[in-house]
Amino acid sequence: MVEPPSLLPEANGLAGNGQAPRLERRIRYAFADRRFLAMLGGRNAGSFFFISGRGKIIRALAGFLHETIMLILSGDPDLIEIVSLTFRVSGIALLFSSLVGIPLGVFLGLRRFRGRRLLISLLYTGMGFPPVVIGLLVYMLLSRSGPLGTIQSEIIPRLFTPSAMVMAQTIISFPLVAGFTMAAVMGVDQQLRQQISALGATGYQTARTVLMEARTGVIVSVIAGFGSIISEVGAVMLVGGNIDHKTRVLTTAIVLETRKGNFELASSLGIILLSLSFLVNLAMMLLQGRSFDE
Amino acid sequence: MNESIYRLAGVTKVYDKHQVLALGDLDVHRGEVLAIVGPSGAGKSTLLRLLNFVEPPTAGTITFDGHTFGPEDTVPLAIRRRVTTVFQRPLLLKQSVQANVGFGLKLRGIRQVREEVFAALDRVRLRDLARQKATTLSGGEAQRVALARAMALRTDVLLLDEPTANLDPYNVGAIEAIVEEVNADLGTTVILVTHNVFQARRLAHRVGLLLDGELIEVSPVGEFFDSPVDPRTAAFARGEMIY
């Protein structure tokens, strides 16, 4: 059995303190597992990119999956902390963007007023805005020389805190939630709106009923909003700073580990991010019952 | 019978500088079935929207049971809720039949709707489909559910916008029977908009002809068809009007 080349930082000269962080030590344990080594077939087992041939790629993928499972089963506190912060930041941001975006989408979908087209154009622009630019904007707003940085207030987040990350992610996702909700509401039959009103509904009741009729589209808008922030790295890196035990989330951890050459750990974190994202989307659909089957 | 529930005076409706309705005066008697006939595009559906207070008139006034409303007036919800419309298409929500029939009642804050819902479903003979999804119904069944939803509200006025267009003869007969029953049993005033003169003859107490947004003639059903005053009415009643 050939020992795979070590990709741990101290072995590659990337981190010379000789003391590997806890999360990386878990990977070393995973590699020490004999069954895992056998599955990878020994040579170049440490790197997906050096393996040629379909069989070896499949074996390497299986190895990554095995490693990921080991990592999850290990119950590593660092991993739990990163995953929990990721979902806390993105969850709160999604909640805020839904609270603002869904009513705004309904309003734009149902009401006709001067300046509506301009507002919709701005919203569409926001939907395609690069997250890193929003990160830069939030950074400049919250920095000491920025307009919000000088204000001492509980409700204004500080840079390099999870609150700043929430603010950036809210700005990224709310145009998507509002835009897709608006499209879903506009897709509801105009005559049905008249019928609801003719049955004696107030403006609020009409809006609520139309929203219920458009629920499949509204769920899609929330899922799109979630997808845009859970996978986002530029803005959270800028305003969060990727500080260990403070603002490190899954995406920024993946970037860091990739830069350090820890492809296994980066891949495992990627698989965890993908799996959790899939589970959240699945849960959202299940919560909405049979809407998607109609 | 001749007490007016609606009185329209000088009502006009203009969309984008195009006048679609110039009614003049019209009285609708409490408890009657008034059919408004006319070709497509005559302004019949616009008239119903004004009568349901979904839209205000551009000029003129609509007096409903003693309350007069002009173009700038906001119609109180309590007044709006005394009138409802059944459109040509059933326009049901993506819910069960039962939920659809109870929808208007729930809008009014009524929580216990089961009894009213099943009474309305009995009237349209669809009790067995109460739990079924509205999206799975046939066109005729869906229209009967829409009618049940309106009947459950027991409004003073029921506005029907071509309710049997595109339906098979069985469902046309069933819906006409229900309308007659609602009018006779509950005393509901029915305003029926149709281009089917035969249906108007079968159901209405009075008939009005609307042409290009103008009310040509309103008279009792016998007079309208047998001795019309206006030659255009005679032509329409004989089916000679090309539209």
Coordinates of C-alpha atoms in Angstrom, one line a residue:
Chain A
M1 CA 0.0 0.0 0.0
V2 CA 1.5 3.3 -1.1
E3 CA 1.2 6.3 1.2
P4 CA -0.6 9.1 -0.6
P5 CA 1.3 12.4 -0.9
S6 CA 0.4 14.6 2.0
L7 CA -1.4 17.7 1.1
L8 CA -1.4 19.0 4.6
P9 CA -0.1 22.6 4.9
E10 CA 3.0 21.7 7.0
A11 CA 4.0 19.1 4.4
N12 CA 3.7 21.5 1.5
G13 CA 5.3 24.4 3.3
L14 CA 2.1 26.4 3.2
A15 CA 1.8 26.6 6.9
G16 CA 5.0 26.1 8.7
N17 CA 3.9 26.1 12.4
G18 CA 3.8 22.3 12.4
Q19 CA 0.4 22.4 14.1
A20 CA -2.3 21.5 11.6
P21 CA -5.7 23.1 12.3
R22 CA -8.3 20.7 13.7
L23 CA -10.4 20.5 10.5
E24 CA -7.3 19.5 8.5
R25 CA -6.3 16.9 11.1
R26 CA -9.7 15.2 10.4
I27 CA -8.7 14.9 6.8
R28 CA -5.4 13.3 7.8
Y29 CA -7.4 10.7 9.8
A30 CA -9.6 10.1 6.8
F31 CA -6.5 9.4 4.7
A32 CA -5.1 7.1 7.3
D33 CA -8.2 4.9 6.8
R34 CA -6.9 1.8 5.0
R35 CA -10.2 1.1 3.2
F36 CA -10.1 4.6 1.9
L37 CA -6.6 4.2 0.6
A38 CA -7.5 0.9 -1.1
M39 CA -10.5 2.5 -2.7
L40 CA -8.4 5.3 -4.1
G41 CA -5.8 2.9 -5.5
G42 CA -2.8 4.4 -3.9
R43 CA -0.8 6.6 -6.3
N44 CA -1.8 10.3 -6.6
A45 CA -4.8 9.5 -4.4
G46 CA -4.6 13.0 -2.8
S47 CA -5.5 15.0 -5.9
F48 CA -8.4 14.6 -8.2
F49 CA -6.7 16.5 -10.9
F50 CA -3.7 14.1 -11.4
I51 CA -5.9 11.0 -11.8
S52 CA -6.5 9.9 -15.4
G53 CA -9.0 7.4 -16.7
R54 CA -12.7 7.1 -16.0
G55 CA -12.3 4.3 -13.4
K56 CA -9.8 6.3 -11.4
I57 CA -12.0 9.5 -11.6
I58 CA -15.0 7.5 -10.2
R59 CA -12.8 6.0 -7.5
A60 CA -11.5 9.5 -6.7
L61 CA -15.1 10.9 -6.5
A62 CA -16.1 8.0 -4.3
G63 CA -13.1 8.9 -2.2
F64 CA -14.2 12.5 -1.9
L65 CA -17.7 11.3 -0.9
H66 CA -16.2 8.9 1.7
E67 CA -14.1 11.7 3.0
T68 CA -17.1 14.0 3.2
I69 CA -19.1 11.5 5.1
M70 CA -16.2 10.9 7.5
L71 CA -15.9 14.7 8.0
I72 CA -19.6 14.9 8.7
L73 CA -19.6 11.9 11.0
S74 CA -16.6 13.2 12.9
G75 CA -18.9 16.0 14.2
D76 CA -16.0 18.5 13.9
P77 CA -16.9 21.6 15.9
D78 CA -15.2 23.8 13.3
L79 CA -17.3 22.4 10.6
I80 CA -20.5 22.7 12.6
E81 CA -19.6 26.3 13.4
I82 CA -19.0 27.1 9.7
V83 CA -22.2 25.3 8.5
S84 CA -24.2 26.9 11.3
L85 CA -22.9 30.4 10.5
T86 CA -23.5 29.9 6.8
F87 CA -27.2 29.0 7.3
R88 CA -27.7 31.7 10.0
V89 CA -26.4 34.4 7.8
S90 CA -28.1 33.3 4.6
G91 CA -31.3 32.4 6.5
I92 CA -31.6 35.8 8.1
A93 CA -30.8 37.5 4.8
L94 CA -33.4 35.4 3.0
L95 CA -36.0 36.2 5.7
F96 CA -35.3 40.0 5.3
S97 CA -35.3 39.9 1.5
S98 CA -38.6 37.9 1.5
L99 CA -40.2 40.3 4.0
V100 CA -39.3 43.2 1.7
G101 CA -39.2 41.5 -1.7
I102 CA -42.5 39.6 -1.7
P103 CA -44.7 42.6 -0.8
L104 CA -42.8 44.8 -3.2
G105 CA -43.2 42.1 -6.0
V106 CA -47.0 41.9 -5.3
F107 CA -47.2 45.7 -5.3
L108 CA -45.4 46.1 -8.6
G109 CA -47.4 43.2 -10.1
L110 CA -50.8 44.5 -9.1
R111 CA -50.5 48.3 -9.1
R112 CA -50.1 50.7 -12.1
F113 CA -48.4 54.0 -11.2
R114 CA -46.1 56.6 -12.7
G115 CA -42.5 55.5 -12.5
R116 CA -43.4 51.8 -12.3
R117 CA -41.4 50.9 -15.4
L118 CA -38.3 52.7 -14.0
L119 CA -38.7 50.8 -10.8
I120 CA -39.0 47.5 -12.6
S121 CA -35.9 48.3 -14.7
L122 CA -33.9 49.1 -11.5
L123 CA -35.2 45.8 -10.1
Y124 CA -34.1 43.8 -13.2
T125 CA -30.7 45.5 -13.0
G126 CA -30.5 44.5 -9.3
M127 CA -31.2 40.9 -10.3
G128 CA -28.1 40.8 -12.5
F129 CA -25.9 42.8 -10.2
P130 CA -22.5 41.1 -9.5
P131 CA -22.5 40.2 -5.8
V132 CA -18.9 41.4 -5.4
V133 CA -20.0 44.9 -6.4
I134 CA -22.7 44.9 -3.8
G135 CA -20.1 43.7 -1.4
L136 CA -17.9 46.6 -2.3
L137 CA -20.9 49.0 -1.9
V138 CA -21.7 47.6 1.5
Y139 CA -18.0 47.8 2.4
M140 CA -17.8 51.5 1.5
L141 CA -21.1 52.2 3.3
L142 CA -20.0 50.6 6.5
S143 CA -16.3 51.5 6.5
R144 CA -15.1 54.1 9.0
S145 CA -15.1 56.8 6.2
G146 CA -18.4 55.7 4.8
P147 CA -21.8 57.3 5.4
L148 CA -23.0 54.6 7.8
G149 CA -19.6 53.9 9.4
T150 CA -19.6 57.1 11.4
I151 CA -23.0 56.5 12.9
Q152 CA -23.0 54.8 16.3
S153 CA -26.1 52.8 16.3
E154 CA -27.2 49.2 17.3
I155 CA -29.0 48.7 14.0
I156 CA -26.1 49.6 11.8
P157 CA -23.8 46.6 11.4
R158 CA -20.1 46.8 11.7
L159 CA -17.7 45.6 9.0
F160 CA -16.3 42.1 9.4
T161 CA -19.3 40.9 11.4
P162 CA -22.0 38.4 10.4
S163 CA -24.5 41.3 10.5
A164 CA -22.6 43.0 7.7
M165 CA -22.7 39.8 5.7
V166 CA -26.5 39.6 6.3
M167 CA -26.8 43.1 5.0
A168 CA -24.9 42.3 1.8
Q169 CA -26.7 39.1 1.2
T170 CA -30.1 40.8 1.8
I171 CA -29.3 43.4 -0.9
I172 CA -28.1 40.6 -3.3
S173 CA -31.2 38.4 -2.9
F174 CA -34.1 40.9 -2.5
P175 CA -34.2 42.0 -6.2
L176 CA -34.5 38.3 -7.2
V177 CA -37.3 37.6 -4.7
A178 CA -39.1 40.8 -5.7
G179 CA -38.6 40.3 -9.4
F180 CA -39.7 36.7 -9.6
T181 CA -42.7 37.4 -7.2
M182 CA -43.8 40.2 -9.5
A183 CA -43.6 38.0 -12.6
A184 CA -45.6 35.3 -10.8
V185 CA -48.3 37.7 -9.7
M186 CA -48.5 39.2 -13.2
G187 CA -49.0 35.7 -14.5
V188 CA -52.2 35.3 -12.5
D189 CA -55.2 35.8 -14.9
Q190 CA -56.3 39.5 -14.9
Q191 CA -59.9 38.4 -15.0
L192 CA -59.4 36.3 -11.9
R193 CA -58.3 39.4 -10.1
Q194 CA -61.5 41.1 -11.2
Q195 CA -63.5 38.1 -10.0
I196 CA -61.9 38.2 -6.6
S197 CA -62.7 41.9 -6.3
A198 CA -66.2 41.3 -7.6
L199 CA -66.7 38.8 -4.8
G200 CA -66.2 41.6 -2.3
A201 CA -62.5 41.4 -1.5
T202 CA -60.7 44.4 -0.2
G203 CA -57.4 45.5 -1.8
Y204 CA -55.4 43.5 0.8
Q205 CA -57.6 40.4 0.4
T206 CA -57.2 40.6 -3.4
A207 CA -53.4 40.9 -3.0
R208 CA -53.3 38.0 -0.6
T209 CA -55.5 35.8 -2.8
V210 CA -53.5 36.6 -5.9
L211 CA -50.3 35.8 -4.0
M212 CA -51.7 32.4 -3.0
E213 CA -52.7 31.7 -6.6
A214 CA -49.1 32.6 -7.6
R215 CA -47.6 30.5 -4.8
T216 CA -45.5 28.2 -7.0
G217 CA -43.8 31.2 -8.6
V218 CA -43.3 32.8 -5.2
I219 CA -41.6 29.7 -3.9
V220 CA -39.4 29.8 -6.9
S221 CA -38.5 33.4 -6.1
V222 CA -37.5 32.5 -2.6
I223 CA -35.5 29.5 -3.8
A224 CA -33.7 31.7 -6.4
G225 CA -33.0 34.2 -3.6
F226 CA -31.6 31.5 -1.4
G227 CA -29.5 30.1 -4.3
S228 CA -28.0 33.5 -5.0
I229 CA -26.7 33.9 -1.5
I230 CA -25.8 30.5 -0.2
S231 CA -23.4 30.1 -3.1
E232 CA -22.1 33.6 -3.0
V233 CA -18.5 34.3 -2.0
G234 CA -17.4 37.8 -3.2
A235 CA -19.6 39.9 -1.0
V236 CA -19.2 37.9 2.2
M237 CA -15.5 37.7 1.7
L238 CA -15.3 41.5 1.3
V239 CA -17.6 42.6 4.2
G240 CA -17.0 39.5 6.4
G241 CA -13.3 39.1 6.0
N242 CA -13.4 35.3 6.3
I243 CA -12.2 35.5 10.0
D244 CA -11.9 32.1 11.6
H245 CA -14.5 31.4 14.3
K246 CA -16.2 34.8 13.5
T247 CA -17.2 35.3 9.8
R248 CA -16.0 32.1 8.0
V249 CA -18.8 30.5 6.0
L250 CA -18.7 27.5 3.7
T251 CA -18.0 29.4 0.5
T252 CA -15.1 31.5 2.0
A253 CA -13.7 28.3 3.6
I254 CA -13.8 26.6 0.2
V255 CA -11.8 29.5 -1.3
L256 CA -9.3 29.5 1.6
E257 CA -8.7 25.7 1.5
T258 CA -8.4 25.7 -2.3
R259 CA -5.7 28.4 -2.1
K260 CA -3.9 26.4 0.5
G261 CA -4.0 23.4 -1.8
N262 CA -6.4 21.4 0.4
F263 CA -8.5 20.2 -2.5
E264 CA -9.9 17.3 -0.5
L265 CA -11.2 19.5 2.3
A266 CA -12.4 22.2 -0.2
S267 CA -14.2 19.5 -2.2
S268 CA -15.8 18.0 1.0
L269 CA -17.0 21.5 2.0
G270 CA -18.4 21.9 -1.5
I271 CA -20.2 18.6 -1.3
I272 CA -21.6 19.6 2.1
L273 CA -22.7 23.0 0.7
L274 CA -24.4 21.4 -2.3
S275 CA -26.1 18.7 -0.2
L276 CA -27.4 21.2 2.4
S277 CA -28.6 23.6 -0.3
F278 CA -30.4 20.7 -1.9
L279 CA -32.0 19.7 1.4
V280 CA -33.2 23.2 2.1
N281 CA -34.7 23.5 -1.4
L282 CA -36.4 20.2 -1.0
A283 CA -37.8 21.2 2.4
M284 CA -39.2 24.4 0.9
M285 CA -41.0 22.5 -1.8
L286 CA -42.4 19.9 0.7
L287 CA -43.6 22.7 2.9
Q288 CA -45.7 24.0 0.0
G289 CA -47.4 20.6 -0.4
R290 CA -48.7 19.8 -3.8
S291 CA -48.3 23.3 -5.4
F292 CA -45.6 22.0 -7.8
D293 CA -47.8 19.2 -9.0
E294 CA -50.7 21.5 -10.1
Chain B
M1 CA -91.7 44.9 -8.3
N2 CA -91.1 48.4 -9.8
E3 CA -89.0 49.8 -6.9
S4 CA -85.6 50.6 -8.3
I5 CA -82.5 49.0 -6.8
Y6 CA -80.2 50.7 -9.4
R7 CA -80.8 54.1 -11.0
L8 CA -78.2 55.2 -13.6
A9 CA -78.2 58.8 -14.7
G10 CA -76.0 60.1 -17.6
V11 CA -73.5 57.3 -17.1
T12 CA -70.5 57.2 -19.5
K13 CA -67.3 55.3 -19.6
V14 CA -64.2 56.4 -21.5
Y15 CA -61.0 54.4 -21.9
D16 CA -58.0 56.1 -23.4
K17 CA -60.2 58.9 -25.0
H18 CA -62.4 56.2 -26.5
Q19 CA -66.0 56.3 -25.2
V20 CA -67.2 52.7 -24.7
L21 CA -70.4 53.5 -22.9
A22 CA -73.0 56.3 -23.1
L23 CA -76.0 54.9 -21.3
G24 CA -78.2 57.8 -20.6
D25 CA -80.7 56.7 -17.9
L26 CA -81.5 53.2 -16.7
D27 CA -83.6 51.9 -13.9
V28 CA -83.2 48.3 -12.6
H29 CA -86.2 47.0 -10.6
R30 CA -85.7 45.2 -7.4
G31 CA -86.3 41.4 -7.8
E32 CA -86.4 41.4 -11.6
V33 CA -84.3 39.6 -14.2
L34 CA -83.0 42.2 -16.6
A35 CA -81.3 40.9 -19.7
I36 CA -79.0 43.3 -21.6
V37 CA -78.5 42.0 -25.1
G38 CA -76.2 43.2 -27.8
P39 CA -73.4 42.2 -30.1
S40 CA -69.8 41.7 -28.9
G41 CA -68.0 44.9 -28.1
A42 CA -71.2 46.8 -27.4
G43 CA -70.1 47.6 -23.8
K44 CA -72.1 45.0 -21.9
S45 CA -69.2 43.8 -19.8
T46 CA -68.1 47.3 -19.0
L47 CA -71.7 48.0 -17.8
L48 CA -71.4 45.1 -15.4
R49 CA -68.1 46.3 -14.1
L50 CA -69.7 49.7 -13.3
L51 CA -72.7 48.0 -11.7
N52 CA -70.4 45.8 -9.5
F53 CA -68.5 49.0 -8.5
V54 CA -65.2 47.5 -9.7
E55 CA -64.7 50.6 -11.8
P56 CA -66.2 54.1 -11.5
P57 CA -68.1 55.8 -14.4
T58 CA -66.3 58.6 -16.2
A59 CA -69.4 60.8 -15.9
G60 CA -72.9 60.4 -14.4
T61 CA -74.1 58.8 -11.3
I62 CA -75.1 55.3 -10.1
T63 CA -77.7 55.2 -7.4
F64 CA -77.8 51.9 -5.5
D65 CA -80.6 51.4 -3.0
G66 CA -80.7 55.1 -2.3
H67 CA -76.9 55.7 -2.2
T68 CA -75.6 57.8 -5.1
F69 CA -72.1 57.5 -6.4
G70 CA -70.3 59.6 -8.9
P71 CA -66.9 59.3 -10.7
E72 CA -64.9 60.5 -7.7
D73 CA -66.8 58.7 -5.0
T74 CA -65.5 55.7 -3.1
V75 CA -68.1 53.0 -2.8
P76 CA -68.2 51.6 0.7
L77 CA -67.2 47.9 1.0
A78 CA -70.6 47.1 2.6
I79 CA -72.3 48.3 -0.6
R80 CA -69.9 46.6 -2.9
R81 CA -70.6 43.3 -1.1
R82 CA -74.3 43.5 -1.9
V83 CA -73.5 42.8 -5.5
T84 CA -71.5 40.0 -7.2
T85 CA -70.6 38.8 -10.7
V86 CA -70.3 35.5 -12.4
F87 CA -68.1 35.9 -15.5
Q88 CA -68.2 34.0 -18.8
R89 CA -65.2 31.9 -17.6
P90 CA -65.6 30.2 -14.2
L91 CA -62.4 31.7 -12.8
L92 CA -62.0 29.4 -9.8
L93 CA -59.1 29.3 -7.4
K94 CA -56.6 26.4 -7.3
Q95 CA -58.4 25.0 -4.3
S96 CA -61.1 22.5 -3.6
V97 CA -64.7 23.0 -4.8
Q98 CA -65.8 23.5 -1.2
A99 CA -63.1 26.2 -0.6
N100 CA -64.1 28.0 -3.7
V101 CA -67.7 28.1 -2.8
G102 CA -66.9 29.4 0.7
F103 CA -64.3 31.9 -0.6
G104 CA -66.6 34.9 -0.7
L105 CA -68.1 34.1 2.7
K106 CA -64.6 34.0 4.2
L107 CA -63.8 37.3 2.7
R108 CA -66.7 38.6 4.7
G109 CA -65.1 37.2 7.9
I110 CA -67.6 34.4 8.3
R111 CA -65.8 31.4 9.8
Q112 CA -68.5 28.7 9.9
V113 CA -69.3 28.4 6.2
R114 CA -69.9 24.7 5.8
E115 CA -73.7 24.9 6.0
E116 CA -74.0 27.8 3.5
V117 CA -71.5 26.1 1.2
F118 CA -73.3 22.8 1.1
A119 CA -76.7 24.5 0.6
A120 CA -75.2 26.4 -2.4
L121 CA -73.7 23.1 -3.7
D122 CA -77.1 21.4 -3.4
R123 CA -78.7 24.2 -5.5
V124 CA -76.2 23.5 -8.3
R125 CA -76.4 19.7 -7.7
L126 CA -72.7 19.3 -7.1
R127 CA -72.5 18.3 -3.4
D128 CA -70.7 15.1 -4.4
L129 CA -67.8 17.1 -5.8
A130 CA -67.2 19.2 -2.7
R131 CA -63.8 17.8 -1.9
Q132 CA -62.6 17.6 -5.5
K133 CA -59.9 20.1 -6.8
A134 CA -61.6 22.8 -8.8
T135 CA -59.0 22.5 -11.5
T136 CA -60.2 19.0 -12.4
L137 CA -63.8 20.0 -13.1
S138 CA -65.4 20.1 -16.6
G139 CA -66.4 23.5 -18.0
G140 CA -70.1 23.1 -17.1
E141 CA -69.3 21.9 -13.6
A142 CA -66.9 24.7 -13.0
Q143 CA -69.4 27.3 -14.1
R144 CA -72.0 25.8 -11.7
V145 CA -69.4 26.0 -8.9
A146 CA -68.9 29.7 -9.8
L147 CA -72.6 30.2 -9.6
A148 CA -72.8 28.4 -6.2
R149 CA -70.0 30.6 -5.0
A150 CA -72.0 33.7 -5.9
M151 CA -75.2 32.3 -4.5
A152 CA -73.7 31.4 -1.2
L153 CA -73.2 35.2 -0.6
R154 CA -77.0 35.8 -0.9
T155 CA -76.3 39.2 -2.4
D156 CA -79.1 41.6 -3.4
V157 CA -77.9 41.6 -7.0
L158 CA -76.3 38.9 -9.1
L159 CA -74.6 40.0 -12.3
L160 CA -74.1 37.4 -15.0
D161 CA -71.7 38.0 -17.8
E162 CA -72.5 35.5 -20.6
P163 CA -72.6 32.7 -18.1
T164 CA -73.5 30.0 -20.5
A165 CA -71.3 30.8 -23.5
N166 CA -69.4 27.8 -24.7
L167 CA -71.4 25.4 -22.6
D168 CA -73.3 22.3 -23.7
P169 CA -77.1 22.3 -23.8
Y170 CA -77.4 20.3 -20.6
N171 CA -75.3 22.8 -18.6
V172 CA -77.0 25.7 -20.3
G173 CA -80.4 24.3 -19.1
A174 CA -79.1 23.6 -15.7
I175 CA -77.7 27.1 -15.2
E176 CA -80.8 28.8 -16.5
A177 CA -82.9 26.7 -14.1
I178 CA -80.6 27.7 -11.2
V179 CA -80.9 31.4 -12.1
E180 CA -84.7 31.2 -12.3
E181 CA -84.7 29.5 -8.9
V182 CA -82.4 32.0 -7.3
N183 CA -84.5 34.9 -8.6
A184 CA -87.8 33.3 -7.5
D185 CA -86.8 31.8 -4.2
L186 CA -84.3 34.3 -2.8
G187 CA -85.7 37.4 -4.6
T188 CA -82.2 38.2 -6.0
T189 CA -82.2 40.8 -8.7
V190 CA -80.4 39.3 -11.7
I191 CA -78.8 41.4 -14.5
L192 CA -77.9 39.0 -17.3
V193 CA -75.6 40.1 -20.1
T194 CA -75.9 37.9 -23.2
H195 CA -75.8 38.0 -27.0
N196 CA -78.2 35.0 -27.0
V197 CA -81.7 36.5 -27.6
F198 CA -83.3 33.1 -27.0
Q199 CA -81.8 32.9 -23.5
A200 CA -82.9 36.5 -22.8
R201 CA -86.5 35.5 -23.9
R202 CA -86.5 32.4 -21.6
L203 CA -85.1 34.1 -18.5
A204 CA -85.8 37.8 -18.4
H205 CA -88.7 40.0 -17.2
R206 CA -87.3 42.9 -19.1
V207 CA -84.8 43.2 -21.9
G208 CA -82.5 46.0 -23.0
L209 CA -80.5 46.4 -26.3
L210 CA -77.1 47.9 -26.1
L211 CA -75.4 49.0 -29.3
D212 CA -72.0 50.7 -29.5
G213 CA -72.3 51.6 -25.8
E214 CA -75.7 53.2 -26.2
L215 CA -78.9 51.8 -24.7
I216 CA -81.4 51.6 -27.6
E217 CA -84.4 50.3 -25.8
V218 CA -85.5 48.7 -22.6
S219 CA -88.9 47.1 -22.4
P220 CA -90.7 44.1 -20.9
V221 CA -89.7 40.8 -22.6
G222 CA -93.0 40.4 -24.6
E223 CA -92.8 44.0 -26.0
F224 CA -89.1 43.7 -26.7
F225 CA -89.6 40.7 -29.0
D226 CA -93.1 41.2 -30.3
S227 CA -93.6 44.9 -30.7
P228 CA -90.2 46.7 -30.4
V229 CA -90.2 50.5 -30.7
D230 CA -86.8 50.9 -32.4
P231 CA -86.2 49.2 -35.8
R232 CA -82.7 48.2 -34.6
T233 CA -84.3 46.3 -31.7
A234 CA -86.6 44.5 -34.2
A235 CA -83.6 43.7 -36.4
F236 CA -81.6 42.3 -33.5
A237 CA -84.6 40.3 -32.1
R238 CA -85.1 38.7 -35.6
G239 CA -81.5 37.9 -35.8
E240 CA -81.0 40.1 -38.8
M241 CA -78.4 42.3 -37.3
I242 CA -74.9 41.5 -38.6
Y243 CA -72.3 41.7 -35.9

